[in-house]
Amino acid sequence: MSKQKEPYIPLDMPRVLGSKNKLLSLWHLMRGYHFHYFVSTVFLALAAFARTGMYVFLGTFIDRMMNEGLMGPELTLSALTFGALIALQALSSFMSSWMANFTAENSTRRLRDYLFDHIQRLSYSYHSESKTGDLLERATSDVDTLRRFFAEQAIGVGRIVMIFIISFIAIARINLRLALFSIIIIPIVLAISIVFFKRLSKAYEAYQEQGAILTTDLQENLSGVRVVKAFARQDYEIEKFDKENAEKFRLGRKFNWMHALFWPLSDIICSAQTIGSNFYAATMVLNGVMTLGDFISFHGLLGWLIWPIRNLGRLIIDTSRALVSFGRISVVLQAPEEDMTAATYQPEDGIKGQICFDQVSFAYEKDYLVLDDVSFSCEAGQVVALLGSTGSGKTSLVNLLPRFYDVTSGQILLDGVNLNEYSREFLRSQIGIVEQEPFLFSCSIRDNITYGVHREVSQEEIEEAAREAAIHEVILGFKNGYDTLVGERGVTLSGGQKQRLAIARTLLINPRILILDDSTSSVDMETEVQIRAALDSLMNNRTTFIIAHRIQSIMNADLILVFDKGKIVQMGEHEVLLNQDGIYKDIYDIQARIDSALQEEIDRVESI
Amino acid sequence: MSNQYNEEELDDVVDLKSGVVGRLMRALKPYWPQMLLAIIGIASVSYLDAYYTVLNKRIIDEGIVARNLPVMIGLFRNYAIVVLAQTVGFFLMIFIIGRLGEQLRYDFRKKLFHHLQNLSLSYFSKTPLGWIMSRVTSDTEKMADLLTWGVLDTVWAVTNISFAVFFMLQLNAALAVIVIISLPIMIFVSFKFRVKIYHHYRQSRKANSKMTASLNENITGVRIVKALRREAKNLDDFKVLSTNMYQESYRAVLLSAIYLPTIQTISAISLVLILWRGGLQVASGAITIGVLQAFISYIMMILWPIQDLARVYAEMQNAIASSERVFSLLDMQPEIRNREDLLPVDSLAGDVEFEDVSFHYEDDEPVIKNLSFHIPQGQTVALVGTTGGGKTTIVNLLCRFYEPSSGVIRIAGHDYTQYPLEDIQSRIGVVLQVPHLFSGSIRDNLRYGRLDASDEEIEQAAKMAGAHDFIMNFEKGYDQDVGEGGNQLSVGQKQLVSIARALLAEPDIFVMDEATSSVDTLTEALIQKGMHQLMSGRTSFIIAHRLSTIKSADLIMVIEDGQIIERGNHKSLMRNKGHYYNLYTKQFRHDLETKYDLFADQEPDASAA
Ligand SMILES: Nc1ncnc2c1ncn2[C@@H]1O[C@H](COP(=O)(O)OP(=O)(O)OP(=O)(O)O)[C@@H](O)[C@H]1O
Ligand SMILES: Nc1ncnc2c1ncn2[C@@H]1O[C@H](COP(=O)(O)OP(=O)(O)OP(=O)(O)O)[C@@H](O)[C@H]1O
Ligand SMILES: [Mg+2]
Ligand SMILES: [Mg+2]
C-alpha cells in the first residue's frame, strides 16, 4: 500500500452509495469541497448584486440626466461608478467560476483514481462477465459528464436561484405588479420542461446506449481482426456495423428533432414574456407610474429575470444526463471489491505449503458445478500434477488457491488452516502462477519480466531469470534487447516467446507455491527440456501444481490427479495409476504407442 | 502505447494547412443545399439579433419619450413579428444543422470503418487499438461539429458584429468609433487567451488518452495484475497520469475563468467612455436617450460573438488536428491489396509453392530467409521447429496476411497476388495460434465460419472437432455465451471451437497453427480420425510440437531461424539423425532417464539459483 500523502480527502463511498437520492450522492462526491462550493455561490451572489446594481444605477443615471442634466465631474463620476460595478461583477464571476472549477476538477480527479482502483480490485468473476469497452466508457465519458455537472450544473442551481431572486427583488422595488406580471410564464415553462424532460432524457439515453453498442462493436471487430481476415468476413462486419451505425443516426435524428422543438418553443414563450412585460412597463411610463430611467433599468433586469427561467429547462436536462451517468457509474461502484486484507492469519515464518482440499465444489454460475466434491491432500514441497480432459476444471481448481474465486462448498486447508483465514494479499504474495494464456503489457521486455517484483531488480537477476526460462538468447537477438517494446498483448512475439517471458516473470518472484498452468504448450520439446531443468530446480521444496497434457511432463509428480467433468476420477503416483484401468492408462497408452514406435525407430536407426 | 502515437498528439498548434481544411470542407459537398439554407438562416437570425436594439431604441425615442401610444403599439407588434420570424429560423436551423451533423458523423464513421476493414494486419499489430477507436468515435464527432456548428457560429459571430457595427455607425459615428477601436483589442485578447487555453486543453486531452490507455490495459490484463499484486503500484502510476490530467485541465479552466472577466473589463472601459461621451451628447441634445441605450446594449451584446469566434477558432484547431489524424488513417494504403488485373478463381485446390521467399516485419530483421518448397495438391505438411523459428510467420504469408518481401508464393500455378484477396482468405481455413472468439453464443461463433450454415451443419462440425460433447453439457448448449474474447470457456474449449469454425468453412487449404496445443490427449486422439478424413484431398499445413500430431504427415519441414533445415517424412528424417531426430529423441532420452531415476533432479541442485 502506498503511504504517500494523498492530495485530497478520501471519498466516503458508503455514504455516496448509501444516499437514497442520486443528487445527494453527487453532493457526497464533492466531499471536502463543499466549502469551495459555498464560496463560489457567495461570489455568484455578489456578481448578481453587482450586475443588478448596474442596471438600477443606469436607471437613476438616465433619470437624473433627463431631469437635471448631468454635467462635468458628476457625469464622469457616474460613468466611473458604472465601470466599477462592471469590474466588480467581472471579478466576482471569476472567483465564482474559479472555485466551481476547482471543486469540479478535484472531485473528478478523486473519482477517477477511485474508479481505477475499484475496477482493478473487482473480482475475477465480475471481470469475466463484463466488457472492457463498457467499463471504459463508464470510467471515462460518464465521469466526464459528472465533471461538467460539478463545474456547471451543480453551481447552476445556485446561480439560477440567486439571479432570479435578486433580479426579482430589484424589479419589485421598481414596481411590484410589473415584477409579478413578469413571472407568469414560469408554470408554462416548467410544464414544457417536464413534458420534454422525460422524452429528451430518454432519447438521449437511447442515443448514448447506441453509441456504447457501436463502440463495443468496433472494439470486438478490432480485437478480433485476425479472425475477421482469416475468414474474409469484412463484408459481414461492415454490414453489421452499418446497421448499428444507421441506428445511431436514426436515434440522433430523433434526439435532434426534440431539441429543435424544445428550444424554439421555450424561446418563443420567453420572448412573449419579454415583449408583454416591456409593453406593460412602457405603458406604465406613458401613464406616469414609472420613469424612463425605471423603464431602462427594468428593460435590462428583465433579461436577467427571464434568463434563469429559460435556463431552467437546460439545467434540468443536463442534470438528468448527469444522473444517468452517475447511475451507470454507481453500478460499477456498487459491485463489491475483493477484500485483499480482510482475514489476518499470517504465519510468522511464511507458509510451508501443505495443502488439503476437503470436499471442494465450485461453480461459476449457479447449478453448474465445474468442480464437484474434490478431495485430496499433499505435503509441503510436493509436486501435484493435474491431468484431464479439456474443460474438466483444472484451471478453475488452481484459481481457487490465490482466492481468485472462493469455493462454493467444502474447504481448502493450507498448512492446516482454512484458506479463507489468509488474506488474499498474503496468499498472492506466496503463490506464483504462470497463466495458461500469458498476458503481456505493452511496455519493454524488461518491464514485463519485472512486473511482479516489488523491489529494485538488478539486470543480472533479470538475465538470470530469462536464462532459466530459455529466453535470454532470444531477447539478445532483438535489435533493442531487453528494451524491445512488446506490442499490445504481446502480438509481436511468437507463442513460445510469450510463454517463456511469463515463466521468467514468475521465476523472478520466487514464490512458495508455484502453479504452472499448461505453461509449455507452445514450446517445442527441445526448449521444454531446457525450461524443465530450470523448473525442476525451482520446484525444489516448493509445493507445485503442474497442469499438462503430456504424461512425460508429469510422471515425476508426487501426486497425479486425473480429472473428468469436474471430478477426480483417479489419483496417485504414476506407477500406481499405470496399473489401474482408466483414463490415465488410456492416455499413457496412446502416448506410449507413439513413444515405443519412436523407440523402435531409434533402435533401427542406431543399428544401421 | 508505442511512442509514435503519443508524439503524434503532441504537436500543439496545428498550422491550418489548406489541404486539410479543403478536404474537410469537401465532406459537405453532397449537402450544400442544406448548408446554404442554414447559412442564410443564421445570417438572418443574426441580422434580427442586431435589429432588436434598433427597435428598442425606436420604442424608447418614438414611443415612450415622444409619448405616442399608437406608434409604440405598432413597434411592439413589429417586435413580435420579428421574434416569430426568428423563432422559425431558429427551429429550421437546429433541425437542419443538427440533422446534418448526425449525417456527417454517420458518413465519417462509415467511411473509416469500411477503410479499416481493408487495412492489413501489419497496421493493426503496430497501432494501439485505443488509438484507432478514438479516431472513429471522438475525432469524427469533432469534425462534424466543426463543419456544422463551427461554421454556423462563425457566420453568426461575423455577421452579428458586422450588423452591430453597421447599425452603430448609422446611429452615431462618433460613439461608434469608440466601440470600433475596442473591438480589435478584445478580439486580439480573446485569441491570445484561446491559444493558451487551447494549449492546456490539448495537453489535458493527451493526458486523458494516456489515462484511458492505462485503464484499458489494466482491465484487459486484470488477472495478471491481481496475480502479481500490482494494484498499489498501478494505482500510483495511474495517479501520476490523473494528476497530470488534473493540472492541465485545471489550468485550462482557470484561464477560461480569467478570460471572460478580462474582456468584460475591457468592454467596461469602452462603456465608461460611451456613457461619458454619450452623456455629454444627450445633455447637449446631439443624441437621444434611445441611442445611448442602444450603444450600451451593443457593447454588452458584442461580447458574445467575440467569445464565440475565439471558441470556434480553438475548436477549429482541435478539429483540424482530428481531421489530420483521420485523413492520415484514410490515406493509409493497405499494404496488401488486390492487383489491377485479377484472376478470378473458383477454387484454390492445387499445388502450393514457395519460391525463394524472404520476409521481415517492420523492424527489418529477416524472419524468413530464402524459403522454397513445393507441396502437391492434397498433401499434409507439418511444420516443426524451435519456438520463434518463423512457423506462424509462414502461415501469415500463406494466408496473405502479409506478403513476401521478396520471392513468390504460387497457389494452383499462379502467383497468389494475382488472386482477389477475399478469395484466398475465404478458401483457406486457418486455426490461429491464439484462439479468439467473439462475444456472443457458441453458435454465432461457429457460424462465423460459414454464414449460411444450418444448425445441423454446425453440430456436424462441432462433433468433428470434438466440441459437441462439452457444448451439450452447458445449460444452454449451443446458445451458451462465451464472454468477451471467449474468456468464459477453457482454453482447450476455445481451441476446439476455433477448429470447428474453420471446418465449417470447408476450405480448399487447411491450416492449423498449434490448434490443439491445449487439448488433452484423449480428445485429440478422438478428433484425429475425423481430421485425417477431412485433410485427405485438401492441402493442409499443420504446426505442432507434439509428435502424435505430425508423425503421419506426408512431409515434415523443420524450420529454424526462418529456414528449412530439414525436410522429409517421419521415417526418413529419423533415419537422417539430424535436427528432427534430436528434437524428439533428446526429449525422449531425457524422459527415459528420469523414468528410471525418479526424482533424480529433485535433489538440491547446486547450480540452480
Ligand atoms: N508482428 C510482428 N512484428 C515483429 N516481429 C514479429 C511479429 N510477429 C512475430 N515476430 C517475430 O518473428 C519471429 C518468428 O515468430 P513466429 O511467430 O513466426 O514464430 P513461431 O515459429 O510461430 O514460434 P512459436 O512456435 O513460438 O509459435 C519471432 O522472433 C517473433 O518475435
Ligand atoms: N469465467 C468463467 N465463467 C463461466 N464458466 C467458466 C469460466 N471459466 C471457465 N468456465 C467453464 O468451467 C469449465 C472448466 O474450465 P477450466 O478452464 O477450469 O478447464 P480446464 O480443465 O482448465 O480446461 P483446459 O485444459 O482446456 O484449459 C469449462 O466448462 C468452462 O466452460
Ligand atoms: Mg485450463
Ligand atoms: Mg507460432
mmCIF file with all atom_site columns, N, CA, C and O in Angstrom, chain A residues 6 98 113 122 132 207 220 229 233 237 245 442 454 500 540 550 556 599 606, chain B residues 102 109 119 217 226 229-230 239 242 250 387 439 448 484 581 587-588 591 599 602:
data_model
loop_
_atom_site.group_PDB
_atom_site.id
_atom_site.type_symbol
_atom_site.label_atom_id
_atom_site.label_alt_id
_atom_site.label_comp_id
_atom_site.label_asym_id
_atom_site.label_entity_id
_atom_site.label_seq_id
_atom_site.pdbx_PDB_ins_code
_atom_site.Cartn_x
_atom_site.Cartn_y
_atom_site.Cartn_z
_atom_site.occupancy
_atom_site.B_iso_or_equiv
_atom_site.pdbx_formal_charge
_atom_site.auth_seq_id
_atom_site.auth_comp_id
_atom_site.auth_asym_id
_atom_site.auth_atom_id
_atom_site.pdbx_PDB_model_num
ATOM 1   N N  . GLU A 1 6   ? -1.931  11.766  0.233   1.00 0.00 ? 6   GLU A N  1
ATOM 2   C CA . GLU A 1 6   ? -2.908  12.000  -0.822  1.00 0.00 ? 6   GLU A CA 1
ATOM 3   C C  . GLU A 1 6   ? -3.111  13.496  -0.999  1.00 0.00 ? 6   GLU A C  1
ATOM 4   O O  . GLU A 1 6   ? -3.137  14.234  -0.023  1.00 0.00 ? 6   GLU A O  1
ATOM 5   N N  . TRP A 1 98  ? -13.848 30.144  -10.706 1.00 0.00 ? 98  TRP A N  1
ATOM 6   C CA . TRP A 1 98  ? -12.612 29.505  -10.256 1.00 0.00 ? 98  TRP A CA 1
ATOM 7   C C  . TRP A 1 98  ? -12.934 28.445  -9.207  1.00 0.00 ? 98  TRP A C  1
ATOM 8   O O  . TRP A 1 98  ? -12.519 27.295  -9.300  1.00 0.00 ? 98  TRP A O  1
ATOM 9   N N  . ASP A 1 113 ? -9.435  8.336   -9.826  1.00 0.00 ? 113 ASP A N  1
ATOM 10  C CA . ASP A 1 113 ? -8.499  7.475   -9.113  1.00 0.00 ? 113 ASP A CA 1
ATOM 11  C C  . ASP A 1 113 ? -9.251  6.365   -8.399  1.00 0.00 ? 113 ASP A C  1
ATOM 12  O O  . ASP A 1 113 ? -8.852  5.209   -8.429  1.00 0.00 ? 113 ASP A O  1
ATOM 13  N N  . LEU A 1 122 ? -12.020 -5.293  -8.441  1.00 0.00 ? 122 LEU A N  1
ATOM 14  C CA . LEU A 1 122 ? -13.248 -6.079  -8.600  1.00 0.00 ? 122 LEU A CA 1
ATOM 15  C C  . LEU A 1 122 ? -12.878 -7.531  -8.799  1.00 0.00 ? 122 LEU A C  1
ATOM 16  O O  . LEU A 1 122 ? -11.772 -7.844  -9.219  1.00 0.00 ? 122 LEU A O  1
ATOM 17  N N  . THR A 1 132 ? -14.822 -4.935  -21.662 1.00 0.00 ? 132 THR A N  1
ATOM 18  C CA . THR A 1 132 ? -13.826 -3.893  -21.467 1.00 0.00 ? 132 THR A CA 1
ATOM 19  C C  . THR A 1 132 ? -14.325 -2.540  -21.958 1.00 0.00 ? 132 THR A C  1
ATOM 20  O O  . THR A 1 132 ? -14.216 -1.536  -21.253 1.00 0.00 ? 132 THR A O  1
ATOM 21  N N  . TYR A 1 207 ? -29.709 7.225   -27.323 1.00 0.00 ? 207 TYR A N  1
ATOM 22  C CA . TYR A 1 207 ? -28.626 7.628   -28.227 1.00 0.00 ? 207 TYR A CA 1
ATOM 23  C C  . TYR A 1 207 ? -27.278 7.215   -27.649 1.00 0.00 ? 207 TYR A C  1
ATOM 24  O O  . TYR A 1 207 ? -26.436 6.644   -28.345 1.00 0.00 ? 207 TYR A O  1
ATOM 25  N N  . GLU A 1 220 ? -14.802 -5.093  -30.600 1.00 0.00 ? 220 GLU A N  1
ATOM 26  C CA . GLU A 1 220 ? -14.813 -6.524  -30.910 1.00 0.00 ? 220 GLU A CA 1
ATOM 27  C C  . GLU A 1 220 ? -14.187 -6.764  -32.279 1.00 0.00 ? 220 GLU A C  1
ATOM 28  O O  . GLU A 1 220 ? -13.392 -7.664  -32.469 1.00 0.00 ? 220 GLU A O  1
ATOM 29  N N  . LYS A 1 229 ? -10.152 -11.410 -40.783 1.00 0.00 ? 229 LYS A N  1
ATOM 30  C CA . LYS A 1 229 ? -9.394  -11.580 -42.016 1.00 0.00 ? 229 LYS A CA 1
ATOM 31  C C  . LYS A 1 229 ? -9.292  -13.048 -42.406 1.00 0.00 ? 229 LYS A C  1
ATOM 32  O O  . LYS A 1 229 ? -9.394  -13.387 -43.583 1.00 0.00 ? 229 LYS A O  1
ATOM 33  N N  . ARG A 1 233 ? -14.321 -12.043 -43.603 1.00 0.00 ? 233 ARG A N  1
ATOM 34  C CA . ARG A 1 233 ? -15.664 -11.647 -43.198 1.00 0.00 ? 233 ARG A CA 1
ATOM 35  C C  . ARG A 1 233 ? -15.841 -10.124 -43.189 1.00 0.00 ? 233 ARG A C  1
ATOM 36  O O  . ARG A 1 233 ? -16.711 -9.606  -42.505 1.00 0.00 ? 233 ARG A O  1
ATOM 37  N N  . GLU A 1 237 ? -18.894 -7.954  -41.461 1.00 0.00 ? 237 GLU A N  1
ATOM 38  C CA . GLU A 1 237 ? -18.631 -6.990  -40.393 1.00 0.00 ? 237 GLU A CA 1
ATOM 39  C C  . GLU A 1 237 ? -19.143 -5.606  -40.780 1.00 0.00 ? 237 GLU A C  1
ATOM 40  O O  . GLU A 1 237 ? -19.703 -4.880  -39.966 1.00 0.00 ? 237 GLU A O  1
ATOM 41  N N  . ASN A 1 245 ? -24.682 1.590   -37.009 1.00 0.00 ? 245 ASN A N  1
ATOM 42  C CA . ASN A 1 245 ? -24.359 2.991   -37.300 1.00 0.00 ? 245 ASN A CA 1
ATOM 43  C C  . ASN A 1 245 ? -25.607 3.733   -37.767 1.00 0.00 ? 245 ASN A C  1
ATOM 44  O O  . ASN A 1 245 ? -25.896 4.844   -37.323 1.00 0.00 ? 245 ASN A O  1
ATOM 45  N N  . SER A 1 442 ? 2.002   -3.701  -22.783 1.00 0.00 ? 442 SER A N  1
ATOM 46  C CA . SER A 1 442 ? 2.712   -3.015  -23.858 1.00 0.00 ? 442 SER A CA 1
ATOM 47  C C  . SER A 1 442 ? 3.789   -2.096  -23.294 1.00 0.00 ? 442 SER A C  1
ATOM 48  O O  . SER A 1 442 ? 3.653   -0.891  -23.311 1.00 0.00 ? 442 SER A O  1
ATOM 49  N N  . HIS A 1 454 ? 8.248   -6.569  -6.323  1.00 0.00 ? 454 HIS A N  1
ATOM 50  C CA . HIS A 1 454 ? 8.008   -5.297  -5.655  1.00 0.00 ? 454 HIS A CA 1
ATOM 51  C C  . HIS A 1 454 ? 9.281   -4.758  -5.024  1.00 0.00 ? 454 HIS A C  1
ATOM 52  O O  . HIS A 1 454 ? 9.345   -4.457  -3.849  1.00 0.00 ? 454 HIS A O  1
ATOM 53  N N  . ARG A 1 500 ? 7.475   -18.098 -22.496 1.00 0.00 ? 500 ARG A N  1
ATOM 54  C CA . ARG A 1 500 ? 8.728   -18.114 -21.749 1.00 0.00 ? 500 ARG A CA 1
ATOM 55  C C  . ARG A 1 500 ? 8.925   -16.808 -20.982 1.00 0.00 ? 500 ARG A C  1
ATOM 56  O O  . ARG A 1 500 ? 9.495   -16.809 -19.896 1.00 0.00 ? 500 ARG A O  1
ATOM 57  N N  . ASN A 1 540 ? 11.980  -27.404 -6.343  1.00 0.00 ? 540 ASN A N  1
ATOM 58  C CA . ASN A 1 540 ? 12.577  -27.918 -5.116  1.00 0.00 ? 540 ASN A CA 1
ATOM 59  C C  . ASN A 1 540 ? 11.947  -27.279 -3.895  1.00 0.00 ? 540 ASN A C  1
ATOM 60  O O  . ASN A 1 540 ? 11.931  -26.061 -3.764  1.00 0.00 ? 540 ASN A O  1
ATOM 61  N N  . ARG A 1 550 ? 0.963   -33.897 -21.387 1.00 0.00 ? 550 ARG A N  1
ATOM 62  C CA . ARG A 1 550 ? 1.873   -34.982 -21.724 1.00 0.00 ? 550 ARG A CA 1
ATOM 63  C C  . ARG A 1 550 ? 2.302   -35.712 -20.464 1.00 0.00 ? 550 ARG A C  1
ATOM 64  O O  . ARG A 1 550 ? 2.733   -35.099 -19.496 1.00 0.00 ? 550 ARG A O  1
ATOM 65  N N  . ASN A 1 556 ? 6.738   -37.541 -12.936 1.00 0.00 ? 556 ASN A N  1
ATOM 66  C CA . ASN A 1 556 ? 7.550   -37.494 -11.727 1.00 0.00 ? 556 ASN A CA 1
ATOM 67  C C  . ASN A 1 556 ? 6.807   -36.944 -10.521 1.00 0.00 ? 556 ASN A C  1
ATOM 68  O O  . ASN A 1 556 ? 7.344   -36.914 -9.432  1.00 0.00 ? 556 ASN A O  1
ATOM 69  N N  . GLN A 1 599 ? 10.851  -45.389 -30.279 1.00 0.00 ? 599 GLN A N  1
ATOM 70  C CA . GLN A 1 599 ? 11.969  -46.163 -29.764 1.00 0.00 ? 599 GLN A CA 1
ATOM 71  C C  . GLN A 1 599 ? 12.414  -47.192 -30.788 1.00 0.00 ? 599 GLN A C  1
ATOM 72  O O  . GLN A 1 599 ? 13.602  -47.345 -31.058 1.00 0.00 ? 599 GLN A O  1
ATOM 73  N N  . GLU A 1 606 ? 19.822  -46.730 -34.940 1.00 0.00 ? 606 GLU A N  1
ATOM 74  C CA . GLU A 1 606 ? 21.091  -46.937 -34.266 1.00 0.00 ? 606 GLU A CA 1
ATOM 75  C C  . GLU A 1 606 ? 21.785  -48.187 -34.810 1.00 0.00 ? 606 GLU A C  1
ATOM 76  O O  . GLU A 1 606 ? 23.005  -48.253 -34.895 1.00 0.00 ? 606 GLU A O  1
ATOM 77  N N  . GLU B 2 102 ? -25.501 14.847  -37.553 1.00 0.00 ? 102 GLU B N  1
ATOM 78  C CA . GLU B 2 102 ? -25.635 13.398  -37.398 1.00 0.00 ? 102 GLU B CA 1
ATOM 79  C C  . GLU B 2 102 ? -25.243 12.685  -38.686 1.00 0.00 ? 102 GLU B C  1
ATOM 80  O O  . GLU B 2 102 ? -24.583 11.658  -38.680 1.00 0.00 ? 102 GLU B O  1
ATOM 81  N N  . ARG B 2 109 ? -17.954 7.895   -39.789 1.00 0.00 ? 109 ARG B N  1
ATOM 82  C CA . ARG B 2 109 ? -17.762 6.598   -39.131 1.00 0.00 ? 109 ARG B CA 1
ATOM 83  C C  . ARG B 2 109 ? -17.788 5.473   -40.149 1.00 0.00 ? 109 ARG B C  1
ATOM 84  O O  . ARG B 2 109 ? -16.966 4.566   -40.138 1.00 0.00 ? 109 ARG B O  1
ATOM 85  N N  . LEU B 2 119 ? -7.560  -2.583  -44.249 1.00 0.00 ? 119 LEU B N  1
ATOM 86  C CA . LEU B 2 119 ? -6.150  -2.428  -43.879 1.00 0.00 ? 119 LEU B CA 1
ATOM 87  C C  . LEU B 2 119 ? -5.542  -3.781  -43.502 1.00 0.00 ? 119 LEU B C  1
ATOM 88  O O  . LEU B 2 119 ? -6.239  -4.692  -43.078 1.00 0.00 ? 119 LEU B O  1
ATOM 89  N N  . GLU B 2 217 ? -5.573  -1.144  -20.481 1.00 0.00 ? 217 GLU B N  1
ATOM 90  C CA . GLU B 2 217 ? -4.657  -2.265  -20.329 1.00 0.00 ? 217 GLU B CA 1
ATOM 91  C C  . GLU B 2 217 ? -4.837  -2.918  -18.969 1.00 0.00 ? 217 GLU B C  1
ATOM 92  O O  . GLU B 2 217 ? -4.740  -4.124  -18.824 1.00 0.00 ? 217 GLU B O  1
ATOM 93  N N  . LYS B 2 226 ? -3.771  -8.896  -10.661 1.00 0.00 ? 226 LYS B N  1
ATOM 94  C CA . LYS B 2 226 ? -4.139  -9.485  -9.380  1.00 0.00 ? 226 LYS B CA 1
ATOM 95  C C  . LYS B 2 226 ? -3.124  -10.536 -8.936  1.00 0.00 ? 226 LYS B C  1
ATOM 96  O O  . LYS B 2 226 ? -2.684  -10.535 -7.798  1.00 0.00 ? 226 LYS B O  1
ATOM 97  N N  . ARG B 2 229 ? -0.109  -8.911  -7.755  1.00 0.00 ? 229 ARG B N  1
ATOM 98  C CA . ARG B 2 229 ? -0.372  -7.891  -6.739  1.00 0.00 ? 229 ARG B CA 1
ATOM 99  C C  . ARG B 2 229 ? 0.190   -6.535  -7.136  1.00 0.00 ? 229 ARG B C  1
ATOM 100 O O  . ARG B 2 229 ? 0.914   -5.891  -6.404  1.00 0.00 ? 229 ARG B O  1
ATOM 101 N N  . ARG B 2 230 ? -0.127  -6.118  -8.326  1.00 0.00 ? 230 ARG B N  1
ATOM 102 C CA . ARG B 2 230 ? 0.407   -4.846  -8.792  1.00 0.00 ? 230 ARG B CA 1
ATOM 103 C C  . ARG B 2 230 ? -0.550  -3.689  -8.503  1.00 0.00 ? 230 ARG B C  1
ATOM 104 O O  . ARG B 2 230 ? -0.319  -2.569  -8.938  1.00 0.00 ? 230 ARG B O  1
ATOM 105 N N  . LYS B 2 239 ? -2.131  7.504   -10.809 1.00 0.00 ? 239 LYS B N  1
ATOM 106 C CA . LYS B 2 239 ? -2.282  8.813   -10.153 1.00 0.00 ? 239 LYS B CA 1
ATOM 107 C C  . LYS B 2 239 ? -1.376  9.855   -10.784 1.00 0.00 ? 239 LYS B C  1
ATOM 108 O O  . LYS B 2 239 ? -1.726  11.035  -10.842 1.00 0.00 ? 239 LYS B O  1
ATOM 109 N N  . SER B 2 242 ? -3.326  10.866  -13.747 1.00 0.00 ? 242 SER B N  1
ATOM 110 C CA . SER B 2 242 ? -4.549  11.628  -13.462 1.00 0.00 ? 242 SER B CA 1
ATOM 111 C C  . SER B 2 242 ? -4.196  12.987  -12.876 1.00 0.00 ? 242 SER B C  1
ATOM 112 O O  . SER B 2 242 ? -4.914  13.963  -13.080 1.00 0.00 ? 242 SER B O  1
ATOM 113 N N  . TYR B 2 250 ? -7.078  21.821  -15.143 1.00 0.00 ? 250 TYR B N  1
ATOM 114 C CA . TYR B 2 250 ? -7.323  22.897  -14.191 1.00 0.00 ? 250 TYR B CA 1
ATOM 115 C C  . TYR B 2 250 ? -6.790  24.216  -14.737 1.00 0.00 ? 250 TYR B C  1
ATOM 116 O O  . TYR B 2 250 ? -7.435  25.249  -14.660 1.00 0.00 ? 250 TYR B O  1
ATOM 117 N N  . THR B 2 387 ? 10.821  -22.701 -31.027 1.00 0.00 ? 387 THR B N  1
ATOM 118 C CA . THR B 2 387 ? 9.888   -21.580 -30.980 1.00 0.00 ? 387 THR B CA 1
ATOM 119 C C  . THR B 2 387 ? 10.570  -20.334 -31.506 1.00 0.00 ? 387 THR B C  1
ATOM 120 O O  . THR B 2 387 ? 11.773  -20.164 -31.373 1.00 0.00 ? 387 THR B O  1
ATOM 121 N N  . SER B 2 439 ? -17.670 -12.082 -28.606 1.00 0.00 ? 439 SER B N  1
ATOM 122 C CA . SER B 2 439 ? -18.755 -12.161 -27.624 1.00 0.00 ? 439 SER B CA 1
ATOM 123 C C  . SER B 2 439 ? -19.996 -12.664 -28.336 1.00 0.00 ? 439 SER B C  1
ATOM 124 O O  . SER B 2 439 ? -20.212 -12.350 -29.495 1.00 0.00 ? 439 SER B O  1
ATOM 125 N N  . TYR B 2 448 ? -19.704 -18.160 -37.804 1.00 0.00 ? 448 TYR B N  1
ATOM 126 C CA . TYR B 2 448 ? -18.783 -17.209 -38.421 1.00 0.00 ? 448 TYR B CA 1
ATOM 127 C C  . TYR B 2 448 ? -17.990 -17.888 -39.544 1.00 0.00 ? 448 TYR B C  1
ATOM 128 O O  . TYR B 2 448 ? -17.587 -17.254 -40.511 1.00 0.00 ? 448 TYR B O  1
ATOM 129 N N  . GLU B 2 484 ? -16.419 -12.125 -23.397 1.00 0.00 ? 484 GLU B N  1
ATOM 130 C CA . GLU B 2 484 ? -15.553 -11.327 -24.259 1.00 0.00 ? 484 GLU B CA 1
ATOM 131 C C  . GLU B 2 484 ? -14.298 -12.104 -24.611 1.00 0.00 ? 484 GLU B C  1
ATOM 132 O O  . GLU B 2 484 ? -13.603 -12.606 -23.728 1.00 0.00 ? 484 GLU B O  1
ATOM 133 N N  . TYR B 2 581 ? 15.579  -35.701 -35.570 1.00 0.00 ? 581 TYR B N  1
ATOM 134 C CA . TYR B 2 581 ? 15.925  -36.834 -34.721 1.00 0.00 ? 581 TYR B CA 1
ATOM 135 C C  . TYR B 2 581 ? 16.258  -36.333 -33.318 1.00 0.00 ? 581 TYR B C  1
ATOM 136 O O  . TYR B 2 581 ? 15.748  -36.812 -32.318 1.00 0.00 ? 581 TYR B O  1
ATOM 137 N N  . GLN B 2 587 ? 14.571  -35.296 -26.122 1.00 0.00 ? 587 GLN B N  1
ATOM 138 C CA . GLN B 2 587 ? 13.429  -35.262 -25.228 1.00 0.00 ? 587 GLN B CA 1
ATOM 139 C C  . GLN B 2 587 ? 13.135  -36.665 -24.704 1.00 0.00 ? 587 GLN B C  1
ATOM 140 O O  . GLN B 2 587 ? 12.959  -36.894 -23.524 1.00 0.00 ? 587 GLN B O  1
ATOM 141 N N  . PHE B 2 588 ? 13.163  -37.575 -25.630 1.00 0.00 ? 588 PHE B N  1
ATOM 142 C CA . PHE B 2 588 ? 12.799  -38.936 -25.306 1.00 0.00 ? 588 PHE B CA 1
ATOM 143 C C  . PHE B 2 588 ? 13.807  -39.551 -24.343 1.00 0.00 ? 588 PHE B C  1
ATOM 144 O O  . PHE B 2 588 ? 13.463  -40.188 -23.363 1.00 0.00 ? 588 PHE B O  1
ATOM 145 N N  . ASP B 2 591 ? 13.377  -38.323 -20.982 1.00 0.00 ? 591 ASP B N  1
ATOM 146 C CA . ASP B 2 591 ? 12.260  -38.991 -20.323 1.00 0.00 ? 591 ASP B CA 1
ATOM 147 C C  . ASP B 2 591 ? 12.668  -40.352 -19.792 1.00 0.00 ? 591 ASP B C  1
ATOM 148 O O  . ASP B 2 591 ? 12.344  -40.710 -18.670 1.00 0.00 ? 591 ASP B O  1
ATOM 149 N N  . PHE B 2 599 ? 12.787  -38.762 -9.679  1.00 0.00 ? 599 PHE B N  1
ATOM 150 C CA . PHE B 2 599 ? 13.099  -37.670 -8.751  1.00 0.00 ? 599 PHE B CA 1
ATOM 151 C C  . PHE B 2 599 ? 14.580  -37.381 -8.630  1.00 0.00 ? 599 PHE B C  1
ATOM 152 O O  . PHE B 2 599 ? 15.033  -36.797 -7.671  1.00 0.00 ? 599 PHE B O  1
ATOM 153 N N  . GLN B 2 602 ? 15.309  -33.901 -8.240  1.00 0.00 ? 602 GLN B N  1
ATOM 154 C CA . GLN B 2 602 ? 14.677  -33.208 -7.127  1.00 0.00 ? 602 GLN B CA 1
ATOM 155 C C  . GLN B 2 602 ? 15.684  -32.994 -6.003  1.00 0.00 ? 602 GLN B C  1
ATOM 156 O O  . GLN B 2 602 ? 15.401  -32.311 -5.030  1.00 0.00 ? 602 GLN B O  1
#
